[in-house]
Amino acid sequence: MIPFPASDFIVGGVFLLAVATTAAGALIAALSTRIIRSVAGLALCSIGLAGLFYFLGSPFLALMEILIYVGAVCVTIVFAIMLAEPDEPAPEARSSRTVLWGGLALAVSALIFWSLWRLGAQGHWTPPAARVTDGSVKAIGISLLTTYSMAFELISLLLLVAIMGALVVARSGRAKA
Amino acid sequence: MDFPEPIRLLAFLLGMMAFVAVNAAYLVWAERKGAGRFQRRPGPTEVGWAGLLQPVADGIKLISKQVIVPPGADPILFRVAPLLVMAPAMMTLAVIPFSETLVGRDINVGLVFVFAFGAINVMAIMMGGWASRNKYAIISAARVVSQDVAYEIPMLLVVITLLMVTGTMNLNEIVQQQAGWFWHWNLFRLDVNPLMPVTFIIFFICMLAETNRAPFDMAEAESELVAGAFTEYAGMGFGVFFMAEYANIVVGCSLATVLFLGGWQSPFGVGSGVIWFLLKMYALVFTVIWVRWTFPRTQFYSLLNLSWKILIPISMVTLVLTCILLKLT
């Protein structure tokens, strides 16, 4: 294999692109006033995240990120938006209540950011190379049912709760009508 | 020839773009010609010999038209949507093995790659429909979502069935397992799943539904929704949607060829190569066109009933049957 000139720069550039996509997508999702653009931002953010997962040596997880978040979650959100009214409601006027909730949200996110940063700076992380699996079906199946079985079961519990919640909401809605 | 990997990849992607463009142009011609023959009329004949230059003329016409963004539309999403429909189709072609060596990236999770990028398609059509601010487009977008979500389930169940037989998600390995005479193809692997041909038919039906082809073209139902999600698009914006439809058909048929029909393997065990892949793929593409001009459009409710009440139970049965037979052997 011939080493390609400046391949380090290209890989670095692609990594920065993934980071920029994630950040830009998140910012669009949070700051946009049109809800459909927020969803598009979320989708962009997921694609950027998929790129980051790829750089962490997990192409399977990267593709699952796109398949589930862009293909299922964003589609579901947009579907819900479409069933609602197509015109955007006017933004709520600033009142003492919105300021309170906004301040609270800011404090919580600052706390989360700080603790994640502490965790990232102090935690002992296995370098990616040691965790790379060959991405085969067998390896994924083994890790899903042994190492990550807890997460796997928790996700199924979450989905069960989501389905039951949807049923409850749908039932009460029909009784009212 | 030993090119450095980035250059090889770039060349492959350029080749893929040309392949997609030529396919889109000439599949439109084939579609119109086929439609003509199915309806006992000649189809396009005026431009060039047997109308062969018709796609070129259409292309020039579409490019020379103005791209109009309606005043109420979301200008960014409206412009981005056609590109988002086209790009994933081209990306998925990068992992499809056309022959043993002619493959963009031979990655281990090739099958997931195809489905992951295929999922962006739905999002893009929906964004185009919503951004148009047109009632036909919004109805069409809502239909696309419920249809594609409904048909994604049996399709993935079928793929899981196949995955258990092959044990790998690497598309090239899947093809290599099907070497030899044509009864080694996954379509005829009756020893692991006596319902394999049924599984293939389910896959094909789901592929028709996912690419929004008749009889499942609820998204574009001309007689009810003008042109559905594409109503507000003029010029090349519409042209790109149109090309993307054919690009997606090519991707779907390529995947069906790789998964069920032995990819680039020859049916007689000797002389495998890219020619067999193209033959099988275009036979499937012809079937897609044939189905479109033979069956009328279904109703929306029977479309959803077909998926939820027939295809999903049957694909569940084939899944469980394959599980049992694989465990027994």
Coordinates of C-alpha atoms in Angstrom, one line a residue:
Chain A
M1 CA 0.0 0.0 0.0
I2 CA 1.5 3.3 -1.1
P3 CA 1.2 5.9 1.7
F4 CA -0.9 8.8 0.5
P5 CA 0.6 12.3 0.9
A6 CA -0.9 14.4 3.7
S7 CA -3.3 11.6 4.6
D8 CA -3.0 12.6 8.3
F9 CA -4.3 16.1 7.4
I10 CA -7.2 14.6 5.4
V11 CA -8.2 12.3 8.3
G12 CA -7.9 15.2 10.7
G13 CA -10.0 17.3 8.4
V14 CA -12.7 14.7 8.2
F15 CA -12.7 14.4 12.0
L16 CA -13.0 18.2 12.3
L17 CA -15.9 18.0 9.8
A18 CA -17.6 15.5 12.0
V19 CA -17.2 17.6 15.1
A20 CA -18.4 20.7 13.2
T21 CA -21.4 18.8 11.9
T22 CA -22.4 17.6 15.3
A23 CA -22.0 21.0 16.9
A24 CA -23.8 22.9 14.0
G25 CA -26.6 20.3 14.1
A26 CA -27.0 20.7 17.8
L27 CA -27.0 24.5 17.6
I28 CA -29.6 24.5 14.8
A29 CA -31.8 22.1 16.8
A30 CA -31.6 24.2 19.9
L31 CA -31.7 27.7 18.4
S32 CA -34.0 27.5 15.4
T33 CA -37.5 28.9 15.8
R34 CA -39.0 26.7 13.1
I35 CA -39.6 23.3 14.5
I36 CA -39.0 21.5 11.2
R37 CA -35.6 23.0 11.0
S38 CA -34.9 21.9 14.6
V39 CA -35.6 18.3 13.5
A40 CA -33.4 18.7 10.5
G41 CA -30.7 20.0 12.8
L42 CA -31.2 17.0 15.0
A43 CA -30.7 14.7 12.0
L44 CA -27.6 16.6 11.0
C45 CA -26.3 16.3 14.6
S46 CA -26.9 12.5 14.5
I47 CA -25.0 12.2 11.2
G48 CA -22.1 14.1 12.8
L49 CA -22.2 11.8 15.8
A50 CA -22.1 8.8 13.5
G51 CA -18.9 10.2 12.1
L52 CA -17.5 10.5 15.7
F53 CA -18.5 6.9 16.5
Y54 CA -16.6 5.9 13.3
F55 CA -13.5 7.6 14.6
L56 CA -13.9 5.8 17.9
G57 CA -13.5 2.6 16.0
S58 CA -17.1 1.4 15.9
P59 CA -18.5 1.6 12.4
F60 CA -21.5 -0.6 13.4
L61 CA -22.6 1.9 16.1
A62 CA -22.1 4.7 13.6
L63 CA -24.5 3.1 11.1
M64 CA -27.0 2.3 13.8
E65 CA -26.9 5.9 14.9
I66 CA -28.0 6.9 11.4
L67 CA -30.5 4.1 11.0
I68 CA -32.2 4.7 14.3
Y69 CA -31.9 8.4 14.9
V70 CA -32.3 9.7 11.4
G71 CA -34.4 6.9 10.0
A72 CA -36.7 6.4 12.9
V73 CA -36.5 9.0 15.6
C74 CA -36.4 12.1 13.4
V75 CA -39.0 10.6 11.0
T76 CA -41.3 10.0 14.0
I77 CA -40.9 13.5 15.2
V78 CA -41.5 15.0 11.8
F79 CA -44.6 12.8 11.5
A80 CA -45.9 14.2 14.8
I81 CA -45.2 17.8 13.6
M82 CA -47.1 17.1 10.4
L83 CA -50.2 15.9 12.3
A84 CA -50.1 19.1 14.2
E85 CA -51.0 22.5 12.6
P86 CA -48.6 23.4 9.8
D87 CA -48.2 27.1 11.0
E88 CA -45.9 27.9 13.7
P89 CA -47.4 29.4 16.9
A90 CA -45.9 32.8 17.8
P91 CA -43.1 32.6 20.3
E92 CA -44.2 33.1 23.8
A93 CA -43.5 36.6 25.3
R94 CA -40.8 36.7 27.9
S95 CA -42.3 36.6 31.4
S96 CA -40.9 35.9 34.9
R97 CA -41.9 32.2 34.5
T98 CA -40.0 31.6 31.2
V99 CA -37.0 33.4 32.7
L100 CA -37.2 31.1 35.8
W101 CA -37.4 27.9 33.7
G102 CA -34.7 29.1 31.3
G103 CA -32.4 29.9 34.2
L104 CA -33.0 26.5 35.7
A105 CA -32.4 24.7 32.4
L106 CA -29.1 26.7 32.0
A107 CA -28.0 25.7 35.5
V108 CA -28.8 22.0 34.9
S109 CA -27.0 22.0 31.6
A110 CA -24.0 23.8 33.1
L111 CA -23.9 21.2 35.9
I112 CA -24.1 18.3 33.4
F113 CA -21.4 19.9 31.2
W114 CA -19.1 20.4 34.2
S115 CA -19.5 16.9 35.5
L116 CA -19.0 15.4 32.0
W117 CA -15.9 17.5 31.6
R118 CA -14.6 16.3 34.9
L119 CA -15.3 12.7 34.0
G120 CA -13.6 13.1 30.7
A121 CA -10.5 14.7 32.2
Q122 CA -10.1 12.3 35.1
G123 CA -11.5 9.0 33.9
H124 CA -9.2 6.3 32.7
W125 CA -10.2 5.5 29.2
T126 CA -9.3 2.4 27.2
P127 CA -7.7 3.6 24.0
P128 CA -10.0 2.8 21.0
A129 CA -7.6 0.4 19.4
A130 CA -8.1 -2.1 22.3
R131 CA -11.8 -2.1 21.9
V132 CA -12.1 -2.5 18.2
T133 CA -14.1 -5.6 17.3
D134 CA -14.2 -6.9 13.8
G135 CA -17.8 -5.6 13.4
S136 CA -19.0 -9.1 12.5
V137 CA -22.5 -10.3 13.5
K138 CA -21.1 -12.8 15.9
A139 CA -19.0 -10.2 17.8
I140 CA -21.9 -7.8 18.0
G141 CA -24.2 -10.5 19.2
I142 CA -21.8 -11.6 21.9
S143 CA -21.2 -8.1 23.2
L144 CA -24.9 -7.3 23.1
L145 CA -25.9 -10.3 25.2
T146 CA -22.9 -10.3 27.6
T147 CA -21.0 -7.0 28.1
Y148 CA -23.9 -4.7 27.3
S149 CA -26.8 -6.9 28.3
M150 CA -27.8 -4.4 31.0
A151 CA -28.1 -1.5 28.5
F152 CA -29.9 -3.9 26.1
E153 CA -32.5 -4.8 28.7
L154 CA -32.9 -1.2 29.9
I155 CA -33.6 -0.1 26.3
S156 CA -36.3 -2.7 25.9
L157 CA -37.8 -1.5 29.2
L158 CA -37.8 2.0 28.0
L159 CA -39.5 1.0 24.7
L160 CA -42.2 -0.9 26.7
V161 CA -42.8 2.2 28.8
A162 CA -43.0 4.3 25.7
I163 CA -45.6 2.0 24.1
M164 CA -47.7 1.9 27.2
G165 CA -47.5 5.7 27.5
A166 CA -48.7 6.0 23.9
L167 CA -51.6 3.6 24.6
V168 CA -52.6 5.6 27.7
V169 CA -52.5 8.9 25.9
A170 CA -54.4 7.5 22.9
R171 CA -57.1 6.0 25.0
S172 CA -57.8 9.0 27.1
G173 CA -57.8 11.2 24.0
R174 CA -60.4 9.0 22.4
A175 CA -62.7 9.0 25.5
K176 CA -62.8 12.7 25.5
A177 CA -63.8 13.0 21.9
Chain B
M1 CA -2.8 -1.3 -11.0
D2 CA -2.0 -0.2 -7.5
F3 CA -3.5 3.2 -6.8
P4 CA -3.4 4.8 -3.4
E5 CA -6.7 4.2 -1.6
P6 CA -8.1 7.8 -1.6
I7 CA -7.6 8.2 -5.4
R8 CA -9.1 4.8 -6.1
L9 CA -12.1 5.7 -3.9
L10 CA -12.5 9.1 -5.6
A11 CA -12.3 7.5 -9.0
F12 CA -14.9 4.9 -7.9
L13 CA -17.3 7.6 -6.6
L14 CA -17.0 9.5 -9.9
G15 CA -17.7 6.4 -11.8
M16 CA -20.7 5.7 -9.5
M17 CA -22.1 9.2 -10.2
A18 CA -21.7 8.6 -14.0
F19 CA -23.3 5.2 -13.5
V20 CA -26.3 6.7 -11.6
A21 CA -26.8 9.5 -14.1
V22 CA -26.7 7.2 -17.2
N23 CA -28.9 4.7 -15.4
A24 CA -31.4 7.4 -14.4
A25 CA -31.5 8.9 -17.9
Y26 CA -31.9 5.6 -19.7
L27 CA -34.2 3.9 -17.3
V28 CA -36.6 6.8 -17.9
W29 CA -36.3 6.0 -21.6
A30 CA -36.8 2.2 -20.9
E31 CA -39.7 3.0 -18.7
R32 CA -41.4 5.2 -21.3
K33 CA -40.6 2.7 -24.0
G34 CA -41.8 -0.2 -21.9
A35 CA -45.0 1.7 -20.9
G36 CA -45.6 2.2 -24.5
R37 CA -45.2 -1.4 -25.5
F38 CA -47.4 -2.6 -22.5
Q39 CA -50.1 -0.3 -23.7
R40 CA -49.7 -1.2 -27.4
R41 CA -48.2 2.1 -28.6
P42 CA -44.6 2.8 -29.7
G43 CA -43.4 5.1 -26.9
P44 CA -40.9 7.9 -27.7
T45 CA -39.7 7.7 -31.3
E46 CA -39.0 11.3 -32.4
V47 CA -35.6 12.3 -30.9
G48 CA -32.8 10.1 -32.2
W49 CA -33.1 6.5 -33.3
A50 CA -36.0 4.8 -31.4
G51 CA -36.1 7.9 -29.2
L52 CA -32.7 7.1 -27.7
L53 CA -31.8 10.8 -27.5
Q54 CA -35.0 11.6 -25.6
P55 CA -33.3 11.6 -22.1
V56 CA -30.7 14.1 -23.4
A57 CA -33.4 16.4 -24.7
D58 CA -35.3 16.1 -21.4
G59 CA -32.2 16.8 -19.4
I60 CA -31.5 20.0 -21.4
K61 CA -35.1 21.1 -21.0
L62 CA -35.0 20.5 -17.2
I63 CA -31.7 22.3 -16.7
S64 CA -32.7 25.3 -18.8
K65 CA -35.8 25.8 -16.7
Q66 CA -35.9 28.2 -13.7
V67 CA -35.9 26.8 -10.2
I68 CA -38.8 28.4 -8.6
V69 CA -39.1 28.5 -4.8
P70 CA -42.7 29.3 -3.8
P71 CA -43.0 32.3 -1.5
G72 CA -44.5 30.4 1.5
A73 CA -41.8 27.6 1.3
D74 CA -38.9 27.1 3.6
P75 CA -36.1 28.2 1.3
I76 CA -33.3 26.1 2.8
L77 CA -35.1 22.8 3.3
F78 CA -36.8 23.2 -0.1
R79 CA -33.4 23.4 -1.9
V80 CA -31.7 20.7 0.3
A81 CA -34.4 18.0 -0.1
P82 CA -33.6 16.9 -3.7
L83 CA -29.9 16.6 -2.8
L84 CA -30.7 14.6 0.3
V85 CA -32.7 12.1 -1.8
M86 CA -30.0 11.7 -4.3
A87 CA -26.9 11.5 -2.1
P88 CA -27.7 8.4 0.0
A89 CA -28.5 6.4 -3.1
M90 CA -25.0 7.2 -4.5
M91 CA -23.4 6.5 -1.1
T92 CA -25.0 3.0 -0.8
L93 CA -23.7 2.1 -4.3
A94 CA -20.2 2.5 -2.8
V95 CA -20.6 -0.8 -0.8
I96 CA -22.4 -2.9 -3.4
P97 CA -20.0 -5.4 -4.9
F98 CA -20.4 -5.3 -8.7
S99 CA -17.7 -8.0 -9.0
E100 CA -15.1 -9.6 -6.8
T101 CA -12.8 -6.6 -7.1
L102 CA -15.2 -3.9 -8.4
V103 CA -16.4 -2.5 -5.1
G104 CA -16.0 0.9 -3.6
R105 CA -15.5 -0.1 0.1
D106 CA -15.6 -3.7 1.1
I107 CA -16.7 -3.1 4.7
N108 CA -17.9 -5.7 7.3
V109 CA -21.2 -3.9 8.0
G110 CA -22.1 -3.4 4.3
L111 CA -25.7 -4.5 4.8
V112 CA -26.3 -2.1 7.7
F113 CA -24.7 0.7 5.6
V114 CA -27.2 0.2 2.8
F115 CA -30.2 0.4 5.2
A116 CA -28.8 3.2 7.3
F117 CA -28.4 5.5 4.3
G118 CA -31.6 4.2 2.7
A119 CA -33.4 5.5 5.8
I120 CA -32.3 9.1 5.0
N121 CA -34.5 8.9 1.9
V122 CA -37.7 9.0 3.8
M123 CA -36.6 12.0 5.8
A124 CA -35.6 13.9 2.7
I125 CA -38.9 13.3 0.8
M126 CA -40.8 14.4 3.9
M127 CA -38.7 17.5 4.3
G128 CA -39.3 18.4 0.6
G129 CA -43.0 17.8 1.0
W130 CA -43.3 19.8 4.2
A131 CA -41.1 22.7 3.0
S132 CA -43.3 23.1 -0.1
R133 CA -46.2 24.4 2.0
N134 CA -48.6 22.8 -0.3
K135 CA -51.5 20.7 0.9
Y136 CA -50.9 18.0 -1.7
A137 CA -47.2 17.9 -0.8
I138 CA -48.0 17.6 2.9
I139 CA -50.6 14.8 2.4
S140 CA -48.0 13.0 0.2
A141 CA -45.3 13.4 2.8
A142 CA -47.5 12.0 5.5
R143 CA -48.3 9.0 3.3
V144 CA -44.6 8.4 2.5
V145 CA -43.8 8.2 6.2
S146 CA -46.6 5.8 7.2
Q147 CA -45.8 3.7 4.1
D148 CA -42.1 3.5 4.5
V149 CA -42.3 2.9 8.2
A150 CA -44.8 0.1 7.6
Y151 CA -42.7 -1.6 4.9
E152 CA -39.3 -1.1 6.6
I153 CA -40.4 -3.7 9.2
P154 CA -41.0 -6.7 6.9
M155 CA -38.0 -5.7 4.9
L156 CA -35.7 -5.8 7.9
L157 CA -37.3 -9.0 9.1
V158 CA -36.5 -10.6 5.8
V159 CA -33.0 -9.3 6.0
I160 CA -32.6 -10.7 9.5
T161 CA -33.7 -14.1 8.1
L162 CA -31.1 -13.9 5.4
L163 CA -28.5 -12.7 7.9
M164 CA -29.0 -15.8 10.0
V165 CA -28.4 -18.0 6.9
T166 CA -25.2 -16.1 5.8
G167 CA -23.9 -15.2 9.2
T168 CA -22.1 -12.1 7.9
M169 CA -23.1 -8.6 6.9
N170 CA -20.2 -8.2 4.4
L171 CA -21.9 -8.1 1.0
N172 CA -18.9 -9.6 -0.8
E173 CA -18.8 -12.6 1.5
I174 CA -22.5 -13.1 1.1
V175 CA -21.9 -13.3 -2.7
Q176 CA -19.0 -15.6 -2.3
Q177 CA -21.1 -18.0 -0.2
Q178 CA -23.4 -18.4 -3.2
A179 CA -20.7 -19.6 -5.6
G180 CA -21.3 -22.6 -7.9
W181 CA -24.5 -23.7 -9.6
F182 CA -27.6 -21.6 -9.3
W183 CA -29.1 -23.8 -6.6
H184 CA -26.5 -22.4 -4.3
W185 CA -28.1 -19.0 -4.5
N186 CA -29.9 -17.8 -1.3
L187 CA -33.1 -17.8 -3.3
F188 CA -33.0 -21.6 -3.6
R189 CA -31.6 -22.4 -0.2
L190 CA -34.7 -24.5 0.6
D191 CA -32.7 -26.6 3.1
V192 CA -32.5 -23.7 5.6
N193 CA -35.9 -22.1 4.8
P194 CA -38.5 -23.9 2.6
L195 CA -40.2 -20.5 2.2
M196 CA -37.1 -18.8 0.7
P197 CA -38.8 -17.8 -2.6
V198 CA -41.6 -16.3 -0.5
T199 CA -39.0 -14.4 1.4
F200 CA -37.6 -13.1 -1.8
I201 CA -41.0 -12.0 -3.0
I202 CA -41.6 -10.1 0.3
F203 CA -38.3 -8.4 -0.1
F204 CA -39.2 -7.4 -3.7
I205 CA -42.6 -6.0 -2.6
C206 CA -41.1 -4.1 0.2
M207 CA -38.4 -2.7 -2.2
L208 CA -41.2 -1.5 -4.5
A209 CA -42.9 0.2 -1.6
E210 CA -39.7 1.7 -0.2
T211 CA -38.8 3.2 -3.6
N212 CA -42.4 4.5 -4.0
R213 CA -43.1 2.6 -7.2
A214 CA -46.5 1.7 -8.5
P215 CA -48.6 -0.1 -7.4
F216 CA -47.4 1.6 -4.2
D217 CA -46.7 5.1 -5.5
M218 CA -48.9 6.8 -2.9
A219 CA -46.4 9.6 -2.6
E220 CA -46.7 10.7 -6.2
A221 CA -50.3 9.5 -7.0
E222 CA -50.8 11.7 -10.0
S223 CA -54.5 11.3 -10.2
E224 CA -55.1 12.4 -6.6
L225 CA -52.2 14.5 -5.5
V226 CA -50.9 16.2 -8.7
A227 CA -47.3 15.1 -8.1
G228 CA -47.4 14.6 -4.4
A229 CA -44.3 15.9 -2.5
F230 CA -42.8 17.1 -5.8
T231 CA -45.7 19.3 -6.8
E232 CA -43.9 22.6 -6.2
Y233 CA -40.6 21.6 -7.7
A234 CA -39.7 23.0 -11.1
G235 CA -36.8 22.3 -13.5
M236 CA -33.9 20.3 -12.2
G237 CA -35.2 20.2 -8.6
F238 CA -37.9 17.9 -10.0
G239 CA -35.4 16.3 -12.2
V240 CA -33.2 15.3 -9.3
F241 CA -36.1 13.7 -7.5
F242 CA -36.9 11.9 -10.7
M243 CA -33.3 10.7 -11.1
A244 CA -33.2 9.7 -7.4
E245 CA -36.2 7.5 -7.8
Y246 CA -34.4 5.5 -10.5
A247 CA -31.1 5.5 -8.5
N248 CA -33.0 4.0 -5.6
I249 CA -34.5 1.4 -7.9
V250 CA -31.0 0.5 -9.0
V251 CA -29.8 0.3 -5.4
G252 CA -32.8 -1.9 -4.4
C253 CA -32.4 -4.3 -7.3
S254 CA -28.6 -4.5 -6.7
L255 CA -29.3 -5.4 -3.1
A256 CA -31.8 -8.0 -4.1
T257 CA -29.3 -9.4 -6.6
V258 CA -26.6 -9.6 -4.0
L259 CA -28.7 -11.1 -1.2
F260 CA -30.8 -13.6 -3.1
L261 CA -29.5 -14.1 -6.7
G262 CA -25.9 -14.7 -6.1
G263 CA -24.5 -11.2 -7.1
W264 CA -21.8 -11.6 -9.7
Q265 CA -21.7 -15.4 -9.6
S266 CA -22.6 -17.1 -12.8
P267 CA -25.5 -19.5 -12.6
F268 CA -23.3 -22.3 -14.1
G269 CA -20.4 -22.1 -11.7
V270 CA -17.9 -20.8 -14.3
G271 CA -17.3 -17.4 -15.8
S272 CA -18.4 -15.2 -13.0
G273 CA -18.1 -11.5 -13.4
V274 CA -19.7 -8.1 -13.5
I275 CA -21.7 -9.1 -16.6
W276 CA -23.9 -11.5 -14.5
F277 CA -24.5 -8.9 -11.9
L278 CA -25.7 -6.4 -14.5
L279 CA -27.8 -9.0 -16.2
K280 CA -29.6 -10.0 -13.0
M281 CA -30.0 -6.5 -11.8
Y282 CA -31.5 -5.2 -15.1
A283 CA -33.8 -8.2 -15.2
L284 CA -35.1 -7.1 -11.8
V285 CA -35.3 -3.5 -12.9
F286 CA -37.3 -4.6 -15.9
T287 CA -39.7 -6.5 -13.5
V288 CA -40.1 -3.3 -11.6
I289 CA -41.1 -1.4 -14.7
W290 CA -43.3 -4.3 -15.8
V291 CA -45.2 -4.4 -12.5
R292 CA -45.7 -0.6 -12.6
W293 CA -47.5 -0.8 -15.9
T294 CA -49.4 -4.0 -15.2
F295 CA -51.0 -3.3 -11.8
P296 CA -53.2 -0.3 -10.9
R297 CA -52.4 1.8 -7.8
T298 CA -53.6 0.3 -4.6
Q299 CA -55.8 2.1 -2.0
F300 CA -53.9 3.6 0.9
Y301 CA -55.6 1.4 3.5
S302 CA -55.1 -1.8 1.6
L303 CA -51.5 -0.8 1.2
L304 CA -51.1 -0.5 5.0
N305 CA -53.2 -3.6 5.6
L306 CA -51.0 -5.6 3.2
S307 CA -47.9 -4.7 5.2
W308 CA -49.2 -5.0 8.8
K309 CA -51.6 -8.0 8.3
I310 CA -49.9 -10.1 5.6
L311 CA -46.3 -9.3 5.0
I312 CA -45.2 -8.9 8.6
P313 CA -46.8 -12.1 9.9
I314 CA -45.4 -14.1 6.9
S315 CA -41.9 -12.7 7.4
M316 CA -42.2 -13.5 11.1
V317 CA -43.0 -17.1 10.1
T318 CA -40.1 -17.4 7.8
L319 CA -37.8 -15.9 10.5
V320 CA -38.9 -18.5 13.1
L321 CA -38.8 -21.3 10.6
T322 CA -35.3 -20.4 9.6
C323 CA -34.3 -20.3 13.3
I324 CA -35.7 -23.7 13.9
L325 CA -34.2 -25.3 10.8
L326 CA -30.7 -23.7 11.4
K327 CA -30.8 -25.1 14.9
L328 CA -31.8 -28.6 13.7
T329 CA -29.1 -28.9 11.0

